mmCIF file of C-alpha atoms in Angstrom:
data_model
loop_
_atom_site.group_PDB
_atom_site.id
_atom_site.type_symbol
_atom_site.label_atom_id
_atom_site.label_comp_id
_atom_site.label_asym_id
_atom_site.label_seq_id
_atom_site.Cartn_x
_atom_site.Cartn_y
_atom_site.Cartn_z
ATOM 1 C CA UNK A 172 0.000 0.000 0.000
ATOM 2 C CA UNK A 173 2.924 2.545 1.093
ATOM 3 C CA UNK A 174 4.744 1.381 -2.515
ATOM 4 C CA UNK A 175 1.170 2.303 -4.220
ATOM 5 C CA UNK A 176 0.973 6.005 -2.678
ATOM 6 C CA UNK A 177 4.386 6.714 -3.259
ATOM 7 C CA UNK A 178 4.429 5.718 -6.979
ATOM 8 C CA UNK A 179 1.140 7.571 -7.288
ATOM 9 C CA UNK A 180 2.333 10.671 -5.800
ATOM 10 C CA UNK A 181 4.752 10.933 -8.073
ATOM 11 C CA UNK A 182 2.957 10.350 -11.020
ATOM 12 C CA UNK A 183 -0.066 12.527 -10.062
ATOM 13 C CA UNK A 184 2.151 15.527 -8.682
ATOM 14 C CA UNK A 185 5.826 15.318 -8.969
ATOM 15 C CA UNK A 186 5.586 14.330 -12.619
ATOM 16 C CA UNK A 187 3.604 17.332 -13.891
ATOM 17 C CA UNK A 188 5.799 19.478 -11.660
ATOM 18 C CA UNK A 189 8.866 18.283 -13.444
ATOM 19 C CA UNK A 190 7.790 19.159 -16.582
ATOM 20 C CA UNK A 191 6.949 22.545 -15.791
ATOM 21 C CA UNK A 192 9.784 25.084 -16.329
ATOM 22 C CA UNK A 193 12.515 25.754 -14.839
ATOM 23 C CA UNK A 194 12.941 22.519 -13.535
ATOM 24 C CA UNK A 195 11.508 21.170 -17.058
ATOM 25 C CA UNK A 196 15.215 22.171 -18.050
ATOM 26 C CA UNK A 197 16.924 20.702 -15.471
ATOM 27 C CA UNK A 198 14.980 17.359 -16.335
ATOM 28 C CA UNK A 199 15.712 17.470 -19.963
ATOM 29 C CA UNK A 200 19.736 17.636 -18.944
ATOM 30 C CA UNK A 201 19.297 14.510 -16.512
ATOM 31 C CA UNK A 202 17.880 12.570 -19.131
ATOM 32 C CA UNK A 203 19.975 13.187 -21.764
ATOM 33 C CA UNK A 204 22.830 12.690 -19.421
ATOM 34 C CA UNK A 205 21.133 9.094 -18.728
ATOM 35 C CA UNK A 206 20.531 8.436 -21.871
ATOM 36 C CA UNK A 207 24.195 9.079 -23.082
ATOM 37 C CA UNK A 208 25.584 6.491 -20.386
ATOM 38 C CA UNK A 209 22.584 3.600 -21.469
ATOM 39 C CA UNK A 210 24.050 4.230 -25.462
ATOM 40 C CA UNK A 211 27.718 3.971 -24.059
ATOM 41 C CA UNK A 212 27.207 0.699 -22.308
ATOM 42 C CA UNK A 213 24.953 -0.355 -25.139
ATOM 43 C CA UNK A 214 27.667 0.140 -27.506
ATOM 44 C CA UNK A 215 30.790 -1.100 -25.666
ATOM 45 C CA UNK A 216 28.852 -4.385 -24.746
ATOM 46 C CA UNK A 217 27.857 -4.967 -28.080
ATOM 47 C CA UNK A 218 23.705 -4.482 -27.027
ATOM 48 C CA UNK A 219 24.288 -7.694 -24.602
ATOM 49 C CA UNK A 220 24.654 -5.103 -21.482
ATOM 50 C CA UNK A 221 26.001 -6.556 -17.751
ATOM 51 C CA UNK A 222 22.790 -9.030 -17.885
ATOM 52 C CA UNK A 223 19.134 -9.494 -18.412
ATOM 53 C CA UNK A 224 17.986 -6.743 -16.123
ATOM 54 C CA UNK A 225 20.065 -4.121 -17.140
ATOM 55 C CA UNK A 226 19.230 -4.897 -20.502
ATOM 56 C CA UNK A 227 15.276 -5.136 -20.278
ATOM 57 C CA UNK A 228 15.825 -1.666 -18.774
ATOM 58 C CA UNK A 229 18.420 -0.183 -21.011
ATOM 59 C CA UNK A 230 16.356 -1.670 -24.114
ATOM 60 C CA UNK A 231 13.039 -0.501 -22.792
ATOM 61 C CA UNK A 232 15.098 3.717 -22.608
ATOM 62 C CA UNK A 233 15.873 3.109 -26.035
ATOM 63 C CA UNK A 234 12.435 2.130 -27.058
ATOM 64 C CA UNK A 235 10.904 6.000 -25.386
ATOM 65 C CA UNK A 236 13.227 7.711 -26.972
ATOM 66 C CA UNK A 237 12.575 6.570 -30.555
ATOM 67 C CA UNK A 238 10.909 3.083 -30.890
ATOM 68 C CA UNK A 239 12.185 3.106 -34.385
ATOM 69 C CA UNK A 240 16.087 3.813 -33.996
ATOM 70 C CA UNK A 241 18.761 1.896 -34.412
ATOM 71 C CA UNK A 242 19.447 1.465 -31.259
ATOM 72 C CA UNK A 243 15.875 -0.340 -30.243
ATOM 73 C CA UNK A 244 16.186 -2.589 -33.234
ATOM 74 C CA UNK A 245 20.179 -3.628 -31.992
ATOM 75 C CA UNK A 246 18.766 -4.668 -28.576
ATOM 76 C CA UNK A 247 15.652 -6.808 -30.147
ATOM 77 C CA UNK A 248 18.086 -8.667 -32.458
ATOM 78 C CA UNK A 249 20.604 -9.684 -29.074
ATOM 79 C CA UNK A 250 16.821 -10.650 -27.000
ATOM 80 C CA UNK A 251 17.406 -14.166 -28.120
ATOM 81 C CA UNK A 252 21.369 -14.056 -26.534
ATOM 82 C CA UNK A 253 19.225 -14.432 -23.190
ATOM 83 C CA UNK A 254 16.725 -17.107 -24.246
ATOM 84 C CA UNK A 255 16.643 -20.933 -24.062
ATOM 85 C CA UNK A 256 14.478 -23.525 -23.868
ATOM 86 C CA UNK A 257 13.784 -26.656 -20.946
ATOM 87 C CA UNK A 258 11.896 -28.819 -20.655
ATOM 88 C CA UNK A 259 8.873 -27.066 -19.485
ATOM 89 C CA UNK A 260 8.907 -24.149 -21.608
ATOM 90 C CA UNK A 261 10.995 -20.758 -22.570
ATOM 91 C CA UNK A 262 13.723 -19.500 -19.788
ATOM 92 C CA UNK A 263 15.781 -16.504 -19.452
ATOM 93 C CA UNK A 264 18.777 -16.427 -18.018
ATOM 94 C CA UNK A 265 20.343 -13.719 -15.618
ATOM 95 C CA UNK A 266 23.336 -13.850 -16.959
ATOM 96 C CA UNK A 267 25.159 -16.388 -19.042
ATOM 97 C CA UNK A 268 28.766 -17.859 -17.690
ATOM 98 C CA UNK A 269 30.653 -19.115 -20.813
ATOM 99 C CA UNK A 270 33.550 -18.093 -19.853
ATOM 100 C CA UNK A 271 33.950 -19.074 -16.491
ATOM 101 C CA UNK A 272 32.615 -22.975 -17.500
ATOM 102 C CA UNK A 273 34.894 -23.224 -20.118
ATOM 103 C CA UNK A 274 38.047 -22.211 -17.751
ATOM 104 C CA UNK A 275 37.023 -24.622 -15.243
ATOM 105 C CA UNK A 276 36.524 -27.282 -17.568
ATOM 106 C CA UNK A 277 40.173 -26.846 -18.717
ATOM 107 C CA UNK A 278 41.292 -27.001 -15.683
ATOM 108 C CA UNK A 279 39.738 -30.071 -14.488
ATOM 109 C CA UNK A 280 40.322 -32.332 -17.974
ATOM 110 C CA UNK A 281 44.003 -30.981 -17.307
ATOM 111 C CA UNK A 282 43.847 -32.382 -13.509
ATOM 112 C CA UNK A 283 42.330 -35.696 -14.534
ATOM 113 C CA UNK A 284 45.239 -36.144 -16.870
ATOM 114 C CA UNK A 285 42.926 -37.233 -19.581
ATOM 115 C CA UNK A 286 44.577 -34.894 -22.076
ATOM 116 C CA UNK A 287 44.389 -37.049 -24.913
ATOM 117 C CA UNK A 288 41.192 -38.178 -24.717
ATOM 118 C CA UNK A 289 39.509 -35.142 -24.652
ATOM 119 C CA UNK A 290 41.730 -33.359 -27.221
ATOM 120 C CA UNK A 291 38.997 -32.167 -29.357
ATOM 121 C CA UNK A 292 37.277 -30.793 -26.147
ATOM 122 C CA UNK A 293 40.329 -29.067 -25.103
ATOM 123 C CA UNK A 294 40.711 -27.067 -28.838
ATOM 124 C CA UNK A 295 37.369 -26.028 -28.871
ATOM 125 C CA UNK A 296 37.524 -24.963 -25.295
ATOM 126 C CA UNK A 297 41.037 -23.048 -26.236
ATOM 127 C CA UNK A 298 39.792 -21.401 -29.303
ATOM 128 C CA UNK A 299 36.798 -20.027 -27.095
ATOM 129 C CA UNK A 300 38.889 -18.956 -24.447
ATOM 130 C CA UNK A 301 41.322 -16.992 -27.246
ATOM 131 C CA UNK A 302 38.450 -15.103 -28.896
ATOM 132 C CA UNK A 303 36.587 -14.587 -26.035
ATOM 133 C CA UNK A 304 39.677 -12.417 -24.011
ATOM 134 C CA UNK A 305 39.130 -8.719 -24.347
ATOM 135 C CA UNK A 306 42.026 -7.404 -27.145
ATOM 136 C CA UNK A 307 40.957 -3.485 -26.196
ATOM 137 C CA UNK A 308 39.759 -1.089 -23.634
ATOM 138 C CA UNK A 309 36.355 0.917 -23.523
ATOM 139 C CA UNK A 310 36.054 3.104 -26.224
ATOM 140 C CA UNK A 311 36.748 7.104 -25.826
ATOM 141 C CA UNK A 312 37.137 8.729 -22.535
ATOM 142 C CA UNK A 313 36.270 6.053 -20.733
ATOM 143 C CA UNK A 314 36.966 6.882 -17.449
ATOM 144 C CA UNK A 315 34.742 9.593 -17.368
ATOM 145 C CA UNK A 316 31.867 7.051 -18.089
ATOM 146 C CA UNK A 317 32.889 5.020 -14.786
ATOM 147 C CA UNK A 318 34.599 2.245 -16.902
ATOM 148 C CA UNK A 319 38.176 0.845 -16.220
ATOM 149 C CA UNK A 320 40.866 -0.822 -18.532
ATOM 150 C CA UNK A 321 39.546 -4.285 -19.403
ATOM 151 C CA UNK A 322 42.736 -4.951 -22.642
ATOM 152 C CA UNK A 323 43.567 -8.376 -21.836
ATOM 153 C CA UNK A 324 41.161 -9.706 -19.577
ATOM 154 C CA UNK A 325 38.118 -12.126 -19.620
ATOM 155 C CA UNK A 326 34.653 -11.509 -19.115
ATOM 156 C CA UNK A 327 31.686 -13.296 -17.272
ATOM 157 C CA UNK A 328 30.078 -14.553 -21.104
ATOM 158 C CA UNK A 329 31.969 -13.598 -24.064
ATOM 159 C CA UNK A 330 33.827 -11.140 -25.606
ATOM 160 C CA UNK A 331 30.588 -8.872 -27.204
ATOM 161 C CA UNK A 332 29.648 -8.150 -23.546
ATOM 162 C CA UNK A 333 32.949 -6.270 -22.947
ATOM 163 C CA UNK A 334 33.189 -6.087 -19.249
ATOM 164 C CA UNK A 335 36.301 -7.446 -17.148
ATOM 165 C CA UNK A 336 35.828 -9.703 -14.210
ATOM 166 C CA UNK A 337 38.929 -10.262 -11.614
ATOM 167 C CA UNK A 338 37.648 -13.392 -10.628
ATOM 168 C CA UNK A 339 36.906 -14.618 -14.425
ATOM 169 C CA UNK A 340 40.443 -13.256 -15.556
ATOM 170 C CA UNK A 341 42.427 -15.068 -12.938
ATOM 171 C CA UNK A 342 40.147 -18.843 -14.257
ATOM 172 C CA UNK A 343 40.774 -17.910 -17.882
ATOM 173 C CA UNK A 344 44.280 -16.617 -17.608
ATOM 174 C CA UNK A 345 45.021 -20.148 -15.082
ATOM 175 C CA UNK A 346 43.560 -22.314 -18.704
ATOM 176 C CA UNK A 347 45.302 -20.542 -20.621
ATOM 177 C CA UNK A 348 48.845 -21.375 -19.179
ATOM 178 C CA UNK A 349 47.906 -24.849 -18.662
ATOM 179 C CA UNK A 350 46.467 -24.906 -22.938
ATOM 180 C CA UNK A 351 50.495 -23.311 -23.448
ATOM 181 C CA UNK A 352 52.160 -26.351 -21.553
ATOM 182 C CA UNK A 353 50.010 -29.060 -23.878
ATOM 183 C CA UNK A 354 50.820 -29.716 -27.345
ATOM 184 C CA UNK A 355 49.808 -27.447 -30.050
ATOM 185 C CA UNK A 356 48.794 -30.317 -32.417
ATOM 186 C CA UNK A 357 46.578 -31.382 -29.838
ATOM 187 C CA UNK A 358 45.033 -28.164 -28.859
ATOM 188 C CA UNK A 359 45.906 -25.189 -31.398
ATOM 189 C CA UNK A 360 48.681 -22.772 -30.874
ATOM 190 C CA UNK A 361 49.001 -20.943 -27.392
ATOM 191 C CA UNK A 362 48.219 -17.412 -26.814
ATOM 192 C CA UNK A 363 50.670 -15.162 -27.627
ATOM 193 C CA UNK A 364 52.782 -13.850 -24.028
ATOM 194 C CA UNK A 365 51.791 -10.258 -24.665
ATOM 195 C CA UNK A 366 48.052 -11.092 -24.261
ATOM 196 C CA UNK A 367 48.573 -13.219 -20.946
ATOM 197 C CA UNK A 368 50.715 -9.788 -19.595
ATOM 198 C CA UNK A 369 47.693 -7.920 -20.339
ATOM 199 C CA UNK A 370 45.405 -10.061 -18.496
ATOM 200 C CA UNK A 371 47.678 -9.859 -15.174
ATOM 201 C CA UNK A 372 47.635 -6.157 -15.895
ATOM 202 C CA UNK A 373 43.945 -5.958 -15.394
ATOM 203 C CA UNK A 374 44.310 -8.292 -12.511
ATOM 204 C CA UNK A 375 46.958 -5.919 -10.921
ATOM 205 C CA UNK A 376 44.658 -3.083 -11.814
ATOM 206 C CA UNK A 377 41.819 -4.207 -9.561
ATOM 207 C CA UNK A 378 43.944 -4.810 -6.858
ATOM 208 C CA UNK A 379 42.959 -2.353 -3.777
ATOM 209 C CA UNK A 380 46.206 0.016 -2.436
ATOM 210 C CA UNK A 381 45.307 0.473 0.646
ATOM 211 C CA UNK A 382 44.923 -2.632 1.892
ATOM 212 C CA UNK A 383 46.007 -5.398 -0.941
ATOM 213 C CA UNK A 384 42.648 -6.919 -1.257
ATOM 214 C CA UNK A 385 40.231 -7.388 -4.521
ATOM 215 C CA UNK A 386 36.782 -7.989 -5.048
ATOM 216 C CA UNK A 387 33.736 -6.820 -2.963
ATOM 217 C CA UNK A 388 33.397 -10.068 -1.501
ATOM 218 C CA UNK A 389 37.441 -9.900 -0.276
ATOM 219 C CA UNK A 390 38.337 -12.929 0.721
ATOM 220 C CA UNK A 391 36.727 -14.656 -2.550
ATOM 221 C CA UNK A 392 38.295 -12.127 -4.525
ATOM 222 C CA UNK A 393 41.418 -12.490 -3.059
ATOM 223 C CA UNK A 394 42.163 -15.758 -3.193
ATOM 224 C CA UNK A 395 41.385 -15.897 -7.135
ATOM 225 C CA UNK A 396 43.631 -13.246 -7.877
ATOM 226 C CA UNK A 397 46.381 -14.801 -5.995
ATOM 227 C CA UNK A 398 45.809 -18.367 -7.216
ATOM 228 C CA UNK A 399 46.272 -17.478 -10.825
ATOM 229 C CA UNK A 400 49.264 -14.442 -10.245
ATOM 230 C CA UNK A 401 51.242 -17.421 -8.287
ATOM 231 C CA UNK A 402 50.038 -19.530 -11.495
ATOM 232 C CA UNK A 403 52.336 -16.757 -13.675
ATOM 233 C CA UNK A 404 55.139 -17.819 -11.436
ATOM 234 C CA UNK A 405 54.771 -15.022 -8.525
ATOM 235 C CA UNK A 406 54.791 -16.050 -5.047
ATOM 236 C CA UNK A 407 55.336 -13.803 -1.785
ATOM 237 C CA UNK A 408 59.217 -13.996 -2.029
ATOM 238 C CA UNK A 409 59.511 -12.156 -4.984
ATOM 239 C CA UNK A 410 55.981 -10.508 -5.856
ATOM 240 C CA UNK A 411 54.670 -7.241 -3.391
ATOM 241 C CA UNK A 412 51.275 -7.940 -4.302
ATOM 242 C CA UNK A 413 51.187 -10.805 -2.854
ATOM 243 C CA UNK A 414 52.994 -9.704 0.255
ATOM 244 C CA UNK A 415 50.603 -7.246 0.237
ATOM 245 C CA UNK A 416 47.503 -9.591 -0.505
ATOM 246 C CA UNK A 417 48.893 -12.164 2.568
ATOM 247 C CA UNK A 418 48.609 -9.441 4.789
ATOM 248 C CA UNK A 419 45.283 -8.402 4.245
ATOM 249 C CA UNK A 420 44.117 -11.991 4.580
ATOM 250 C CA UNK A 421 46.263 -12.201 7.874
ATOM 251 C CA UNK A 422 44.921 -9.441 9.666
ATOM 252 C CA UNK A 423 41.135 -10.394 9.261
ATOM 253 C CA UNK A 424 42.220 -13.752 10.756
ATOM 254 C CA UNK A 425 40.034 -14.811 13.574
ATOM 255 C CA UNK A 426 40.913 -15.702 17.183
ATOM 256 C CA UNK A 427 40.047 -19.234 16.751
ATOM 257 C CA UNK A 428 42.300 -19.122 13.534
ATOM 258 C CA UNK A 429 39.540 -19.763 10.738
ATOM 259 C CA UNK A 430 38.051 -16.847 9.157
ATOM 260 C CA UNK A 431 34.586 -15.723 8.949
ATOM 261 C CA UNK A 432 33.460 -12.812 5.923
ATOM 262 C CA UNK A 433 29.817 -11.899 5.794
ATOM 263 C CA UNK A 434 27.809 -11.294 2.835
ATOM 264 C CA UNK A 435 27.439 -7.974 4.057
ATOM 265 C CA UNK A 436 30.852 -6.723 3.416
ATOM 266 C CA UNK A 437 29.047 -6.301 -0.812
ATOM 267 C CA UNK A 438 27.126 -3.630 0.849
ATOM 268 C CA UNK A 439 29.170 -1.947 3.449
ATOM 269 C CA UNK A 440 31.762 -1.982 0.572
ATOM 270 C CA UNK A 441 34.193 -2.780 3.742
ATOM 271 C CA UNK A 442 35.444 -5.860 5.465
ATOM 272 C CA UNK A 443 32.879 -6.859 7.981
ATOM 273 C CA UNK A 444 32.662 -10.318 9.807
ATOM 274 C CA UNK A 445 30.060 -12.194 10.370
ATOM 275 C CA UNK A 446 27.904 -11.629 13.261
ATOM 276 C CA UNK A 447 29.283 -13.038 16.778
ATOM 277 C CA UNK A 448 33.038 -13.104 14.696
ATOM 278 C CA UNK A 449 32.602 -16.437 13.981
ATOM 279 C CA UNK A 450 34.625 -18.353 11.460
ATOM 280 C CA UNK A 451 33.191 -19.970 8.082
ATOM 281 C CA UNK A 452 34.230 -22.912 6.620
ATOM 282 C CA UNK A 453 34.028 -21.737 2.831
ATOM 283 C CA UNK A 454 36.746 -18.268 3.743
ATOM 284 C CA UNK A 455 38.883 -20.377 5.994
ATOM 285 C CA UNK A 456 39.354 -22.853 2.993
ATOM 286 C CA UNK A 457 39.910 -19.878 0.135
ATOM 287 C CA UNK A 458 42.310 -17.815 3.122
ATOM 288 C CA UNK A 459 44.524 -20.845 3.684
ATOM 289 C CA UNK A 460 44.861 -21.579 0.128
ATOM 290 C CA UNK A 461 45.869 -18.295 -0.508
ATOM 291 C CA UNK A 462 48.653 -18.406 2.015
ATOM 292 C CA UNK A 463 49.478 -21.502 1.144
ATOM 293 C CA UNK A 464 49.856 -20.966 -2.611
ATOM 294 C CA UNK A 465 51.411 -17.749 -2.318
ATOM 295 C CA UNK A 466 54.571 -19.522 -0.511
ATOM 296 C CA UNK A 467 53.726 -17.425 2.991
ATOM 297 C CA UNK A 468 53.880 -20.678 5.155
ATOM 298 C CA UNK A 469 57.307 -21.948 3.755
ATOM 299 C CA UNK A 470 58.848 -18.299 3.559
ATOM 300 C CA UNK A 471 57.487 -17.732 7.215
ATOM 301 C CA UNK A 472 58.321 -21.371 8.089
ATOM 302 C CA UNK A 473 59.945 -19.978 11.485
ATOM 303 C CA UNK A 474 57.472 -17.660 12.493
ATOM 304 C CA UNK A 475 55.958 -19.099 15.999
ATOM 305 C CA UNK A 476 52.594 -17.051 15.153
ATOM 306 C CA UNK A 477 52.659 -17.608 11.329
ATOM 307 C CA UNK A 478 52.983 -21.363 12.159
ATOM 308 C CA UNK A 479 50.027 -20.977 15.245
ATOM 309 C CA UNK A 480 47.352 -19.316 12.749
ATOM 310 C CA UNK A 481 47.804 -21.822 9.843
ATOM 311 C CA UNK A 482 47.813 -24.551 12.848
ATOM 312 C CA UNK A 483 44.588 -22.923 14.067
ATOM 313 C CA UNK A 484 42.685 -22.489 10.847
ATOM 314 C CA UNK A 485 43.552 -25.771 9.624
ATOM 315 C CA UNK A 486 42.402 -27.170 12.947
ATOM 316 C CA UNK A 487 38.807 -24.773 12.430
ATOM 317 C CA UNK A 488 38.763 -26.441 9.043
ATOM 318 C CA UNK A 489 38.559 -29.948 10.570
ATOM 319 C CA UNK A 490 36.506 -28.997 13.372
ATOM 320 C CA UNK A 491 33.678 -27.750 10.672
ATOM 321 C CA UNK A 492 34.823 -31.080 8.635
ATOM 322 C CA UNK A 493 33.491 -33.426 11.933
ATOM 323 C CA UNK A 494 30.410 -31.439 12.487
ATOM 324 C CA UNK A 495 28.994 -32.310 8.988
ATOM 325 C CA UNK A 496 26.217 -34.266 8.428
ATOM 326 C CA UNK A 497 28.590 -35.851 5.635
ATOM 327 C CA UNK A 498 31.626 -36.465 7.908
ATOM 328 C CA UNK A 499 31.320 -40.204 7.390
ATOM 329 C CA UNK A 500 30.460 -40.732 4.358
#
């Protein structure tokens, strides 16, 4: 009911009042403002926008400012880029992950050692992975439309949607290194080196200052920025980064050793534990990997309290282990 007065408040009164000059003028500027950041990301991503919502929205702008432009009829002809078809009937999806499947799947033929059996998996996987990496950034000035350098890296879907994603980078960029070491008659010829630096570029890029962190959920993005820089041969010896990146995961370590990241921190844009600082088994794993991968332990071998907190969280990790319902099985 409180919705319903509110959205007919403004339509009955603050919508007549805002097309009444002045403030007519100052309406006309917002929109066209608006409208010049929708036709930017329509554009750079190719009409496919972030994902479904944004483009039902950004398509349905288009469509009141001229039903017939160009524009309007680019976004009707990617509509079916969202579509599919189960069992019971039409679906749209929210976004689509190409990108991210296909990296995982290289990574876990390459793990299974089943190389040559699933050759012809592994080059069409490769040949997806190559055209779908981003080979320039936004077009024009575009910092001052909020976008950042994406040359190099990987996206969520595919290449048309033009966005970079850390986490999506550091998958893609760990497949491609592992496609390099296998034989090109098996699975095509390897991305060129200057392509692989740009997608650690990006990677670097995202990386937070202040405190050494990436991502919005930290300690997810964290540990798969670290997993595929140590990947490219980095580790905390020789790469500040990662020094960096080990500390930040260090100093949100919990008493009991684990650690413990609430959903929350999206929102607050900050660190923030979960309620009652209580660890969780899912950051504990990705912290300790991090450390682990990044060479911390071994480098910090000596450390008394290095040694204690890696003791700890291990310990919190088979603590959670022997509480599960699936402990046994």
């Amino acid at each position: 009911m409180m919705q319903d007065m509110v959205w007919g408040f403004l339509h009955y009164f603050a919508e007549p009042l805002l097309n009444r000059w002045p403030l007519s003028k100052l309406r006309d500027k917002a929109l066209k403002i608006a409208m010049e950041h929708v036709h930017y990301e329509d554009i750079n991503s190719r009409y496919l926008s972030i994902g479904l919502v944004e483009k039902v929205l950004s398509m349905l702008a288009c469509w009141v400012e001229d039903p017939n432009s160009e524009a309007h009829k680019r976004h009707l002809a990617r509509v079916p880029d969202y579509l599919w078809v189960a069992e019971d009937g039409m679906k749209a999806q929210g976004v689509g992950t190409q990108t991210w499947d296909a990296a995982f799947a290289v990574q876990a033929i390459s793990a299974s050692g089943l190389i040559q059996e699933y050759a012809p998996t592994l080059t069409k996987a490769h040949d997806f992975l190559e055209a779908s990496q981003l080979r320039d950034n936004p077009s024009d000035n575009f910092k001052e439309m909020y976008r950042h350098i994406c040359k190099g890296a990987w996206p969520l879907e595919i290449a048309d949607q033009g966005l970079q994603v850390c986490d999506c980078t550091a998958e893609a960029l760990k497949a491609s290194l592992l496609l390099s070491k296998m034989s090109p008659g098996l699975v095509g010829e390897k991305i060129e080196a200057e392509r692989l630096y740009n997608a650690v570029d990006v990677i670097l890029s995202l990386q937070a200052i202040k405190y050494g962190n990436w991502g919005i959920c930290f300690t997810y993005g964290t540990f798969f920025a670290m997993d595929a820089l140590v990947a490219c041969g980095r580790s905390y010896r020789n790469s500040r980064p990662l020094r960096k990146a080990c500390e930040f995961l260090l100093s949100k370590q919990l008493p009991d050793g684990g650690w413990g990241e609430s959903y929350l921190s999206c929102t607050n844009k900050a660190y923030t534990n979960i309620d009652g600082n209580k660890s969780n088994v899912v950051n504990t794993a990705w912290a300790l990997l991090a450390l682990v991968k990044a060479g911390q332990v071994r480098t910090f071998f000596k450390c008394k309290f290095v040694q204690k907190c890696n003791k700890m969280g291990i310990e919190g990790l088979l603590m959670f282990h022997q509480m599960s319902p699936l402990s046994d099985s």
